[in-house]
Coordinates of C-alpha atoms in Angstrom, one line a residue:
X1 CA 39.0 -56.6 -30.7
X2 CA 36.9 -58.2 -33.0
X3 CA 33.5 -60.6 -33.0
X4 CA 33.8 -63.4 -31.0
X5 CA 33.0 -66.6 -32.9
X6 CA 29.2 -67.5 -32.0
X7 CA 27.9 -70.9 -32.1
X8 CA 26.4 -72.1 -34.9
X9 CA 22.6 -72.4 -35.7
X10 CA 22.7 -76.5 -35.7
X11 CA 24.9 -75.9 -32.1
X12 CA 22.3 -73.3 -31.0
X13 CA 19.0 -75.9 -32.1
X14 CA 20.6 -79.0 -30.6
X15 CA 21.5 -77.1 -26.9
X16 CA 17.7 -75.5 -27.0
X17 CA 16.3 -79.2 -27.4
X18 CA 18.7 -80.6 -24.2
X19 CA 17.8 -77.5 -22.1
X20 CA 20.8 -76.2 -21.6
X21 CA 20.5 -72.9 -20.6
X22 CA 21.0 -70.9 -17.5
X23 CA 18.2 -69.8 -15.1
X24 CA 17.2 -66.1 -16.6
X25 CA 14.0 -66.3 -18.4
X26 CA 14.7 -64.6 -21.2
X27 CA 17.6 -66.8 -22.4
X28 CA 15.9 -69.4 -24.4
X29 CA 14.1 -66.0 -26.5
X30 CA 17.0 -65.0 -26.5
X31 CA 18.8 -67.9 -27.9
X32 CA 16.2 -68.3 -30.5
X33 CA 16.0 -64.7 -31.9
X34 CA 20.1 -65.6 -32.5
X35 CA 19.1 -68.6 -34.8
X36 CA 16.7 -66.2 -36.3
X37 CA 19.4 -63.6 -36.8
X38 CA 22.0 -66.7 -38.0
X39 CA 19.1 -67.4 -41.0
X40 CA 18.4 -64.2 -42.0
X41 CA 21.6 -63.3 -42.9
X42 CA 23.0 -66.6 -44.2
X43 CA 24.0 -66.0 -47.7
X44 CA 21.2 -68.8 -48.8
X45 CA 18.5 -67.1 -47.3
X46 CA 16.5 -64.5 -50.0
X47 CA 13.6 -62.0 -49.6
X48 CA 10.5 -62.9 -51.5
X49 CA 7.5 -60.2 -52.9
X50 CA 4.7 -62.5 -51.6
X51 CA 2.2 -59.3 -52.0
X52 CA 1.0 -55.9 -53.3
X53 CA -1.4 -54.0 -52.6
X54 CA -2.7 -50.3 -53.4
X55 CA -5.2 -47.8 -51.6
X56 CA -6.5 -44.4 -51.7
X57 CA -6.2 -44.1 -48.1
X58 CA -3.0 -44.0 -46.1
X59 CA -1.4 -47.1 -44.9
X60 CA 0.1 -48.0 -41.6
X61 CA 1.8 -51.0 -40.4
X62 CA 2.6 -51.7 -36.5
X63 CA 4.1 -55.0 -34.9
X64 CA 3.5 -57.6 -37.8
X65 CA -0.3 -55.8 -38.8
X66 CA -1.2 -53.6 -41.8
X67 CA -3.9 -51.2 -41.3
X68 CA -5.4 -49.9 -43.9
X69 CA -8.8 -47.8 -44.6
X70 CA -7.6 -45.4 -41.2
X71 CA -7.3 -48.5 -39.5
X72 CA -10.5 -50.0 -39.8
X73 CA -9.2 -52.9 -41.8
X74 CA -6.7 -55.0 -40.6
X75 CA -4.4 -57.7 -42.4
X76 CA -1.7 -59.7 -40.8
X77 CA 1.4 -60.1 -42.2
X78 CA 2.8 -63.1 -40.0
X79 CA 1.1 -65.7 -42.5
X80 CA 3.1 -67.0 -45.6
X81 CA 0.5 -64.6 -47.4
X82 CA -1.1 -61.6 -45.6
X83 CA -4.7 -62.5 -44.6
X84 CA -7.2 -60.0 -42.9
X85 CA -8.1 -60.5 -39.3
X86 CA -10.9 -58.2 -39.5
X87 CA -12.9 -55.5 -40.7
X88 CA -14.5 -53.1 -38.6
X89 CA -18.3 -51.8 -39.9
X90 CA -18.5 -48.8 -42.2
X91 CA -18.6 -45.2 -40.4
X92 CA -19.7 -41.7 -41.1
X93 CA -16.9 -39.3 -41.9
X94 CA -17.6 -38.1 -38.2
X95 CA -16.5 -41.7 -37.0
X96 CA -13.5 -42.2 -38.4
X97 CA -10.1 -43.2 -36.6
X98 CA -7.8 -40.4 -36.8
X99 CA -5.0 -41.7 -35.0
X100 CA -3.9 -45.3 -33.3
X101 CA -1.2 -46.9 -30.7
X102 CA -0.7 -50.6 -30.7
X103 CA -1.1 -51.5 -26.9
X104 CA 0.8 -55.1 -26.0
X105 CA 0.6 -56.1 -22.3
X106 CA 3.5 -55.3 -20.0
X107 CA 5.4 -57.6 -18.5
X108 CA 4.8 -58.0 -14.5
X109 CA 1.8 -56.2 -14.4
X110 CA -1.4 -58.0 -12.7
X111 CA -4.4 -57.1 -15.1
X112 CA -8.6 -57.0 -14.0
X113 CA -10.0 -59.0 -16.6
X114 CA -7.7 -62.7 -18.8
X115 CA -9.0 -60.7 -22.0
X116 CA -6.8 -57.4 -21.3
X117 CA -3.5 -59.6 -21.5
X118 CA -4.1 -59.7 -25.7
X119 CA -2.8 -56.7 -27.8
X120 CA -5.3 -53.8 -28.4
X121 CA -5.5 -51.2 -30.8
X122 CA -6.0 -47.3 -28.6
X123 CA -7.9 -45.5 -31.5
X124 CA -9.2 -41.9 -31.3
X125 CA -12.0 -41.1 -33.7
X126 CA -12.5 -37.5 -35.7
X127 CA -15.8 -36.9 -32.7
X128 CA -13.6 -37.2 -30.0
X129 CA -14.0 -40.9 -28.5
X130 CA -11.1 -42.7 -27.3
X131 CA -11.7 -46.2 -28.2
X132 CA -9.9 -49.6 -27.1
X133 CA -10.2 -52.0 -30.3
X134 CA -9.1 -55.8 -29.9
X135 CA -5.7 -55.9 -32.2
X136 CA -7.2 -59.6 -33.6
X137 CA -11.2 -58.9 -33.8
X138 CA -11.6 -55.7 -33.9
X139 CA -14.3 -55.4 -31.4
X140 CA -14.3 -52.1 -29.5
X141 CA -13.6 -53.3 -25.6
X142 CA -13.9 -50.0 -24.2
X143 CA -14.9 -46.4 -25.1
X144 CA -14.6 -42.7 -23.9
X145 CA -16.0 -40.2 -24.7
X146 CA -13.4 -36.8 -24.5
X147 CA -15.7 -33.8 -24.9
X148 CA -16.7 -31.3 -27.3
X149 CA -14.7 -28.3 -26.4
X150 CA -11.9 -29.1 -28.3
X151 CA -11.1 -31.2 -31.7
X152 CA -8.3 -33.9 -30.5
X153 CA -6.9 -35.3 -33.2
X154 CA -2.9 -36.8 -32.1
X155 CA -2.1 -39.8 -30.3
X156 CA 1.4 -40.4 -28.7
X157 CA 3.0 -42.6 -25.9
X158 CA 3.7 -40.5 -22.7
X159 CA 5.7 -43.5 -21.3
X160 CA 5.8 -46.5 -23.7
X161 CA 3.4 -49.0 -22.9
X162 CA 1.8 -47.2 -20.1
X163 CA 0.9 -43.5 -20.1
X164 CA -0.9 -41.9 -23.4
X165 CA -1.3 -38.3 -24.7
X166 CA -3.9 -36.9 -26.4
X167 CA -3.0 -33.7 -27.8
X168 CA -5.9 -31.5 -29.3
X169 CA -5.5 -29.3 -32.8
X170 CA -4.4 -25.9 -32.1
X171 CA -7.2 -23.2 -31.1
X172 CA -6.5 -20.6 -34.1
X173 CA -10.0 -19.4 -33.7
X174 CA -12.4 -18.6 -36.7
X175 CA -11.1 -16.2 -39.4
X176 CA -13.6 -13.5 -38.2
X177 CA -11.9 -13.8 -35.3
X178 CA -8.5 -13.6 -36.2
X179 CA -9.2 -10.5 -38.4
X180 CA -10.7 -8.4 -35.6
X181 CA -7.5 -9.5 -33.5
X182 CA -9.3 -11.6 -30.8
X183 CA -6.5 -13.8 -29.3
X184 CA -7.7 -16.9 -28.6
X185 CA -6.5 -18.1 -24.8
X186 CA -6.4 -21.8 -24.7
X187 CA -4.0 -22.7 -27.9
X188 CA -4.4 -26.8 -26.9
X189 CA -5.4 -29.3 -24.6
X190 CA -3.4 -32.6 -23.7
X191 CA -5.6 -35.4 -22.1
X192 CA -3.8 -38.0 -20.5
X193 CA -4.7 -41.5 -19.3
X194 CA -2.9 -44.5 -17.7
X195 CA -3.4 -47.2 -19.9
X196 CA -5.0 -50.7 -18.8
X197 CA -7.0 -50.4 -16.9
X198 CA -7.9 -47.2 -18.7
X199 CA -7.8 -44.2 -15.8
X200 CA -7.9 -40.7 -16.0
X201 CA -4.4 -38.7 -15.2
X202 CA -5.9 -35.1 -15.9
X203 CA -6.5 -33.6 -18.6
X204 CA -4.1 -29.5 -18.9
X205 CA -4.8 -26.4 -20.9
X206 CA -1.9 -24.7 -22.4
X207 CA -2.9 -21.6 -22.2
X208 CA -1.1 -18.5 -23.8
X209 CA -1.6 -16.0 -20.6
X210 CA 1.1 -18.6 -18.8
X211 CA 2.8 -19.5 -21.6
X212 CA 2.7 -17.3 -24.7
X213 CA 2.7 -17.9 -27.8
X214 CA 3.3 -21.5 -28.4
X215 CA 3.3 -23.4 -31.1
X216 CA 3.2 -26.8 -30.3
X217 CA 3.8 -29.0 -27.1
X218 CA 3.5 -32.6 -26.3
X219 CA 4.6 -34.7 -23.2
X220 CA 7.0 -37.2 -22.8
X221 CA 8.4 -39.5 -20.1
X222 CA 6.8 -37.1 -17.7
X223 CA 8.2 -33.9 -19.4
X224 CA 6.2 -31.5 -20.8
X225 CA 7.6 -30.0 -23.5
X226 CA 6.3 -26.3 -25.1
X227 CA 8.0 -25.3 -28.2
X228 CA 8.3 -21.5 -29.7
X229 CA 8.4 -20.1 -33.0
X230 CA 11.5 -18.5 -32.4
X231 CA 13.3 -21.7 -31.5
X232 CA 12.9 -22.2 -27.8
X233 CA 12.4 -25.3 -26.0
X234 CA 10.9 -25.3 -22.4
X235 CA 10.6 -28.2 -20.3
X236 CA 8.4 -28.6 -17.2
X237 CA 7.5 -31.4 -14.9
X238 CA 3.9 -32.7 -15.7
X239 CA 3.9 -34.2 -12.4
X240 CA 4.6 -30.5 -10.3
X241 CA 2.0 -29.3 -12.9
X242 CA -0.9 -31.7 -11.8
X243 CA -0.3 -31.7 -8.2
X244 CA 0.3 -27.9 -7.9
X245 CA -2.6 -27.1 -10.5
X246 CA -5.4 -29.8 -10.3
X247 CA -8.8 -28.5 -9.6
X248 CA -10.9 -31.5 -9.0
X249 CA -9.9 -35.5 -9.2
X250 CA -11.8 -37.2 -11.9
X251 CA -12.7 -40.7 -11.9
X252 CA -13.8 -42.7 -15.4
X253 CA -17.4 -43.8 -14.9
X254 CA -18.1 -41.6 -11.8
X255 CA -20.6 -39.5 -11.0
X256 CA -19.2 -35.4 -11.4
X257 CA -20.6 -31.8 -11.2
X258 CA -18.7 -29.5 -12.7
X259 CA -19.6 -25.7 -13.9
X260 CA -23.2 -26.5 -13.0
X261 CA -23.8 -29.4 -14.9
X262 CA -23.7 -32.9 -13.5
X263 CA -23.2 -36.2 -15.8
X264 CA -20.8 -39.5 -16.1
X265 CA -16.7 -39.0 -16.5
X266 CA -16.2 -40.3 -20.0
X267 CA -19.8 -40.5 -20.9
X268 CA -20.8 -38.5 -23.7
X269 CA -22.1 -35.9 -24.1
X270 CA -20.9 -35.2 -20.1
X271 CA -16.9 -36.1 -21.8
X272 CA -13.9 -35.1 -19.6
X273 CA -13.7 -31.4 -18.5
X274 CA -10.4 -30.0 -18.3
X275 CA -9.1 -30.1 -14.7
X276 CA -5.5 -28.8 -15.0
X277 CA -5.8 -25.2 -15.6
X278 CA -2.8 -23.4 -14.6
X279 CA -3.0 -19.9 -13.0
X280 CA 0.9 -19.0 -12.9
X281 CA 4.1 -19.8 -13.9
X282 CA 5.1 -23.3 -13.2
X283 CA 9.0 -24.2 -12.0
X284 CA 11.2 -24.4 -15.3
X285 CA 13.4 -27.2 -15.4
X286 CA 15.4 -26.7 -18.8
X287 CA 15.6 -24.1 -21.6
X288 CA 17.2 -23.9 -24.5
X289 CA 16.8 -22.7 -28.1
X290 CA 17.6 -23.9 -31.4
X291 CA 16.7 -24.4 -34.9
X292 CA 13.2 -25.8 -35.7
X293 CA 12.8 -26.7 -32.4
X294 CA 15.0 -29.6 -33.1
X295 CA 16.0 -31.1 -29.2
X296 CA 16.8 -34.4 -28.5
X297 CA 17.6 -36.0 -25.1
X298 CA 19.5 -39.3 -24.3
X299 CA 22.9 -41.0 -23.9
X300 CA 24.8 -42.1 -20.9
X301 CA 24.9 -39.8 -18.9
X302 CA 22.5 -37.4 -20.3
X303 CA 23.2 -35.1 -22.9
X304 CA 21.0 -33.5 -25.5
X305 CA 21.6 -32.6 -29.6
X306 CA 20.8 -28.9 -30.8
X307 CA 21.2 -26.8 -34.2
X308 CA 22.6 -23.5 -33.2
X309 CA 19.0 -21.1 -33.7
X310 CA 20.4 -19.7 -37.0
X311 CA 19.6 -20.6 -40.4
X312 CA 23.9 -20.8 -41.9
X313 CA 23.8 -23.5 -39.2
X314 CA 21.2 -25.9 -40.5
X315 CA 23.1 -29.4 -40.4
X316 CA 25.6 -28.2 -37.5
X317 CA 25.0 -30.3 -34.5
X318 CA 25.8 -29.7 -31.1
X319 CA 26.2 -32.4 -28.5
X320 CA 25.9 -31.0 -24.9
X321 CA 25.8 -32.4 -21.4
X322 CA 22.4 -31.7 -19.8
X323 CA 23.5 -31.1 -16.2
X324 CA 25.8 -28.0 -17.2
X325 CA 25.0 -27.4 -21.1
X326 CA 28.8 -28.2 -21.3
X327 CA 29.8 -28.7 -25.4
X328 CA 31.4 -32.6 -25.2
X329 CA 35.0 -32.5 -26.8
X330 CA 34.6 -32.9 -30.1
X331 CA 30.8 -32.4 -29.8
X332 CA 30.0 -30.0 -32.6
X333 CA 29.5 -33.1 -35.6
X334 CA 29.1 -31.7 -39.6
X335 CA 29.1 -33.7 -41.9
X336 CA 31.2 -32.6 -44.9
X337 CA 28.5 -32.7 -47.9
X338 CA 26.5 -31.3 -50.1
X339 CA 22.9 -32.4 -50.7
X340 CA 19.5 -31.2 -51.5
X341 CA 18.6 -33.0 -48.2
X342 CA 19.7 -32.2 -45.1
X343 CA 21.4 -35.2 -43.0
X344 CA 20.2 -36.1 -39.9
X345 CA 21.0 -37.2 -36.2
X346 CA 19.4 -38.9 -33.5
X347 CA 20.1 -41.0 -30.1
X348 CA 20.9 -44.8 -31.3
X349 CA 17.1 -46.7 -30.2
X350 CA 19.4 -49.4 -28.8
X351 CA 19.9 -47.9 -25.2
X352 CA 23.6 -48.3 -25.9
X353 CA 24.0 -44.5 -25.5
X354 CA 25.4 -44.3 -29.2
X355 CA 24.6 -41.7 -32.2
X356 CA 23.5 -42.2 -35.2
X357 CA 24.3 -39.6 -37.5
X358 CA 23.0 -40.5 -41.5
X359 CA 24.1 -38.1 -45.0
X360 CA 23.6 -39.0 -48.2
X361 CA 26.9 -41.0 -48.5
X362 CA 27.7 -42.2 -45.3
X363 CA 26.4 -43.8 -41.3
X364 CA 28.3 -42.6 -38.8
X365 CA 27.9 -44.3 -35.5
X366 CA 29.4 -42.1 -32.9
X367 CA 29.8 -43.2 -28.9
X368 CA 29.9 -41.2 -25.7
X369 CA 32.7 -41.5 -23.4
X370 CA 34.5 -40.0 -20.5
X371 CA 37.7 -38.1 -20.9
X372 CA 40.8 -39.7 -19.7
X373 CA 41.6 -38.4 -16.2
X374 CA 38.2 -36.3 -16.0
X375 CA 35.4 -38.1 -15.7
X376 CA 33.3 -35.0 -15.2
X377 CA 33.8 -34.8 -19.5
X378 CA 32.9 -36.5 -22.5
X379 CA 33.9 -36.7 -25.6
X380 CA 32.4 -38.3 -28.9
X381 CA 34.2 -40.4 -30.7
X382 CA 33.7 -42.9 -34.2
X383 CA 32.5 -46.2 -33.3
X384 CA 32.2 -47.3 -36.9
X385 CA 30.9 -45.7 -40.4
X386 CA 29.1 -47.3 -42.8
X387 CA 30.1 -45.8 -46.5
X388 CA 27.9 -45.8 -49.7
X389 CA 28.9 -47.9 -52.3
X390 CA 30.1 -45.2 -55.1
X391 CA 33.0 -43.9 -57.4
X392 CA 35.5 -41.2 -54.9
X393 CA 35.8 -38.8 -57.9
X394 CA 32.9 -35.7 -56.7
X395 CA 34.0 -34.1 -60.7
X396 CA 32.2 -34.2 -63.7
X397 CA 33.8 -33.2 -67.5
X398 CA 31.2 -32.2 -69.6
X399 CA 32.5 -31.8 -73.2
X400 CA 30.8 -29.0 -75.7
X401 CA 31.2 -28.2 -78.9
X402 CA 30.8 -24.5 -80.0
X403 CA 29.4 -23.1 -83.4
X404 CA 33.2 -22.8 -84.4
X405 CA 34.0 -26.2 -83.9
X406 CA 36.1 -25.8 -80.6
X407 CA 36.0 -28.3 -78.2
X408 CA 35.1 -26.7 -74.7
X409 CA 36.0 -29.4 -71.3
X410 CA 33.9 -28.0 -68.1
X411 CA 34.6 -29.8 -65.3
X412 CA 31.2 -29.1 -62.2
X413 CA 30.8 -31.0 -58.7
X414 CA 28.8 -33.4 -58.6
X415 CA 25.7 -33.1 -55.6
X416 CA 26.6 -35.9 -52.7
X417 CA 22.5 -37.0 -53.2
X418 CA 22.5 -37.0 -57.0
X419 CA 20.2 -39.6 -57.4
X420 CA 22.9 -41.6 -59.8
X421 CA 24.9 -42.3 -57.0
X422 CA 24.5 -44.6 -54.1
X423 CA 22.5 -42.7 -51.8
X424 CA 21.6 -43.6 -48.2
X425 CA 16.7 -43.2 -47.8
X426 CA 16.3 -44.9 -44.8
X427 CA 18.0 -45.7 -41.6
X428 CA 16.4 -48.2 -38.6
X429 CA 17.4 -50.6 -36.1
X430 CA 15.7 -54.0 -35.6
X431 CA 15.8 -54.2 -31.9
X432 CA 15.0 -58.2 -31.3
X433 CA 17.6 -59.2 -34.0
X434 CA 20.3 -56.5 -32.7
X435 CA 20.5 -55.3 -36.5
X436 CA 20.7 -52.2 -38.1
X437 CA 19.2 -51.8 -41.7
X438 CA 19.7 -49.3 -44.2
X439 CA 18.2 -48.7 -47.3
X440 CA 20.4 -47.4 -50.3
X441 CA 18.5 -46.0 -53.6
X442 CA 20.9 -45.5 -56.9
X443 CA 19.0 -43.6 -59.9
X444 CA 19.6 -46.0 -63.3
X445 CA 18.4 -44.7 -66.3
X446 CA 14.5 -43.3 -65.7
X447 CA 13.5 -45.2 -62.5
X448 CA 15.8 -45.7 -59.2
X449 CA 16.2 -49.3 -57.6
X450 CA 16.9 -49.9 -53.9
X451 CA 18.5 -52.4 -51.8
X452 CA 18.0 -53.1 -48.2
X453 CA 21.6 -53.6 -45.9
X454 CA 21.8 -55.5 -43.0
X455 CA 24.3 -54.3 -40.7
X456 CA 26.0 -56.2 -37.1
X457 CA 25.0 -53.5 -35.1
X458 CA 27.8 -53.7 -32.4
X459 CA 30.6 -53.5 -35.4
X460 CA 28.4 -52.1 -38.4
X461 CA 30.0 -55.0 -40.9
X462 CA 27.7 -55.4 -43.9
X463 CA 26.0 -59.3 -43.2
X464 CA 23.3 -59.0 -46.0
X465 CA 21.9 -57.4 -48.6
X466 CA 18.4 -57.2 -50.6
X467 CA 17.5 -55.8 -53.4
X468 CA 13.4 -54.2 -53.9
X469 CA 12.1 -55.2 -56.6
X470 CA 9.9 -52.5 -56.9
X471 CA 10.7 -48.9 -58.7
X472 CA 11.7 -46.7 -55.8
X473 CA 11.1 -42.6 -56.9
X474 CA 13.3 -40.3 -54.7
X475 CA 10.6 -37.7 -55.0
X476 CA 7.7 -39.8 -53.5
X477 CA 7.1 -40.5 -49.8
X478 CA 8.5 -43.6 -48.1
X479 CA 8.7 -46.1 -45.3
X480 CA 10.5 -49.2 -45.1
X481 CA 9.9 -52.2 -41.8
X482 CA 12.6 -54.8 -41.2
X483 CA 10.6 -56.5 -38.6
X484 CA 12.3 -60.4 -38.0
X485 CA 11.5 -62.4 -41.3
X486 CA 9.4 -59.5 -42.6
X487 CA 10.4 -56.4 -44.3
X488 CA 7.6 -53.9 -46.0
X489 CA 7.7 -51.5 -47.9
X490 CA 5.0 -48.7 -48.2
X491 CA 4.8 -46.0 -50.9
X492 CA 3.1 -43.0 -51.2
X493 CA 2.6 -41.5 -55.0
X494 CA 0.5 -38.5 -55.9
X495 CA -3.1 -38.1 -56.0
X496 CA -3.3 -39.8 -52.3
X497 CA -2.5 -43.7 -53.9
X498 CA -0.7 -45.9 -51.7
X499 CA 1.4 -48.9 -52.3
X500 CA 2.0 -51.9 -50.1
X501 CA 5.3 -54.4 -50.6
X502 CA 5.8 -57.3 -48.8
X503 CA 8.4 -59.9 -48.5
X504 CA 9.2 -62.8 -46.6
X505 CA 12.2 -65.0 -45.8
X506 CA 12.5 -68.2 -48.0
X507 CA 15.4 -70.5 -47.6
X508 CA 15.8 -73.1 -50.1
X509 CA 12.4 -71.7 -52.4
X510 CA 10.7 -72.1 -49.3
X511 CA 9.0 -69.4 -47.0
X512 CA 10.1 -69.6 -43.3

């Protein structure tokens, strides 16, 4: 079947004005973020540069804010023009923000203080304070200290909107100490806190006695997940970890002795001492290996996405059902190119269960469903593909001419990335306007210009289409927001010089 016919946006303003809507609360956003949709893609509506800028430090954008200067200036982007909000004091090298969340208050929850229910900034600084920063002034709110036994330097959502990380560098030890063979035994620390009002969860050594040699792990929804060179994933439940392995309870602001000494939780330079140590082997709950480390969880009902651990596999992925490691029918996906990039796969951000599955050339959406008859087993199927816009015809004739005259016709396959074809940068999904976007970069002459796709998410029909007006070089770093009315476009070049694009929806010559 196809789209049902939607009402439209004239329809959509004139029932909002007579209240007619149903009971749920989130209808009237709801209806609203449809006329938003219904204007964006109109074939009237255009995309306007309304501002560049350029730094020499990296810049980050979150939730309609630019940071810039490691997030110590702040510009918002909502405005017809970007204007700053604020701009924190200058700092010492020692003082600067290393990493930031963009807190938003969740819906439902009953807060201490009428202040805590506006966005904040979670910032961790390069001497180990955890900072809360006011998302519109920039004032810090609330500060803790970490420690000094460790350098943390990474910042990650444990559960989204409520539980942080923060994950420590890895102890290598000095290079003294590496060339007499002294094995360091605590590779990394994870600290983690429950978010507003800040409290202390615990904060866990991985240690390689227990664990071996690891090279990275990180938590996530509750998981804590330790990762191998040689391609193994472990998984373990932080929750069996704490209660099984705390030593002490610690409290933020409280009183605490600990290894003889006796200052505040959080206060420097007392800081946070590690409380989860863990003296054996906690209960496994999942193990696999595969290429890079590369594991993903998620669909309906859970399955996960591996490369088999060998290097002739890279770009072979395997779709298996967690609760058995069952292969689904039809669950080993390769995509039939040949690129200097490697394609890539991942669980659709929409909930829907759904795969995305991007290659230079083409967007496969692919959908999980049971077997007919056996509902035990799934199977993966096409949903829809979204194809690049270029010529079928892979061969080339080149035509020579040799000393004698002779005309020589080689014919050679042409790469599915070659950067004169329509090539496929950048694939995201705009959650609030149900739309996914993907940016497409064709090489003309000495510079490469891109355009920016909007596709109906449910059906993946093409609705829109904007061109950058910037040059876009394959061989510099990018990142590209479709957030609502905004899309931005942030380029790193060599040397450390970073370029900011904005642009805004106009309809009519006039910005929205």
């Amino acid at each position: 079947m196809g789209p049902t016919r939607k009402p439209n946006v004239c329809s959509r303003l004139s029932r909002r004005a007579l209240g007619c809507f149903s009971r749920d609360a989130g209808v009237v956003q709801r209806t609203n973020l449809g006329i938003l949709r219904a204007l964006v893609c109109q074939e009237s509506t255009k995309f306007k540069n309304v501002w560049t800028t350029h730094s020499r430090s990296p810049i980050a954008y979150e939730r309609g804010r630019i940071y810039f200067d490691n997030y110590r200036r702040c510009v918002s982007s909502v405005a017809s023009e970007p204007r700053k909000l604020y701009e924190m004091p200058k700092c010492s090298k020692s003082e600067k923000i290393e990493d930031a969340l963009l807190w938003e208050c969740p819906v439902g929850d009953i807060l201490p203080n009428s202040a805590d229910y506006k966005s904040s900034l979670i910032a961790l600084t390069a001497h180990n304070w955890l900072l809360r920063i006011s998302a519109t002034t920039g004032k810090i709110l609330e500060k803790i200290y970490l420690g000094h036994y460790c350098k943390f330097r990474y910042l990650s959502w444990d559960t989204p909107q409520e539980v942080i990380a923060v994950k420590s560098a890895q102890n290598r030890g000095s290079a003294v100490a590496r060339q007499a063979g002294i094995q360091q035994p605590v590779l990394l620390y994870l600290a983690v806190f429950q978010v507003l009002p800040f409290s202390l969860i615990g904060i866990l050594e991985i240690n390689k006695k227990i664990f071996g040699n690891v090279t990275d792990a990180t938590l996530s929804h509750g998981i804590l997940i330790v990762m191998y060179n040689s391609g193994l994933v472990r998984l373990y439940s932080f929750q069996t970890i704490a209660e099984q392995f705390m030593q002490q309870k610690l409290d933020l602001g409280c009183a605490c002795r600990w290894g003889g000494t006796t200052g505040t939780v959080g206060e420097s330079p007392f800081g946070i001492p590690c409380n989860i140590k863990i003296t054996d082997t906690p209960p496994l709950l999942f193990e696999v290996s595969s290429l890079e480390n590369a594991f993903q969880i998620g669909g309906h009902p859970w399955h996960y996405i591996i490369t088999p651990n060998k290097k002739k596999q890279k770009g072979v992925f395997h779709i298996c059902a967690l609760k058995d490691n069952s292969l689904a029918k039809n669950g080993i996906q390769e995509m039939d190119c040949c690129s200097l990039e490697s394609d890539w796969i991942y669980f659709h951000p929409d909930a829907s269960g759904r795969i995305i599955h991007v290659g230079p050339n083409q967007v496969k959406v692919l959908k999980l469903t049971e077997i007919e008859n056996n509902s035990s087993q799934h199977q993966i199927s096409e949903d829809f593909v979204i194809l690049a816009n270029r010529e079928n015809n892979k061969n080339e004739n080149v035509l020579t001419v040799t000393a004698s005259g002779r005309v020589v016709k080689k014919s050679f396959n042409l790469l599915d990335d070659d950067p004169e074809q329509e090539t496929f940068k950048v694939v995201d999904y705009e959650d609030e306007l149900d739309l996914l976007s993907v940016v497409a970069v064709t090489q003309i002459d000495a510079e490469g210009k891109a355009h920016l796709d909007f596709h109906c998410n449910e059906y993946g029909t093409l609705l829109k289409s904007i061109p950058l007006v910037e040059s876009w070089d394959v061989t510099y770093s990018h990142e590209v927001y479709f957030d609502r009315d905004l899309v931005l476009h942030i380029e790193q070049k060599p040397n450390r010089v970073f370029s900011c694009y904005v642009y805004q929806m106009e309809t009519n010559g006039s910005l929205i």
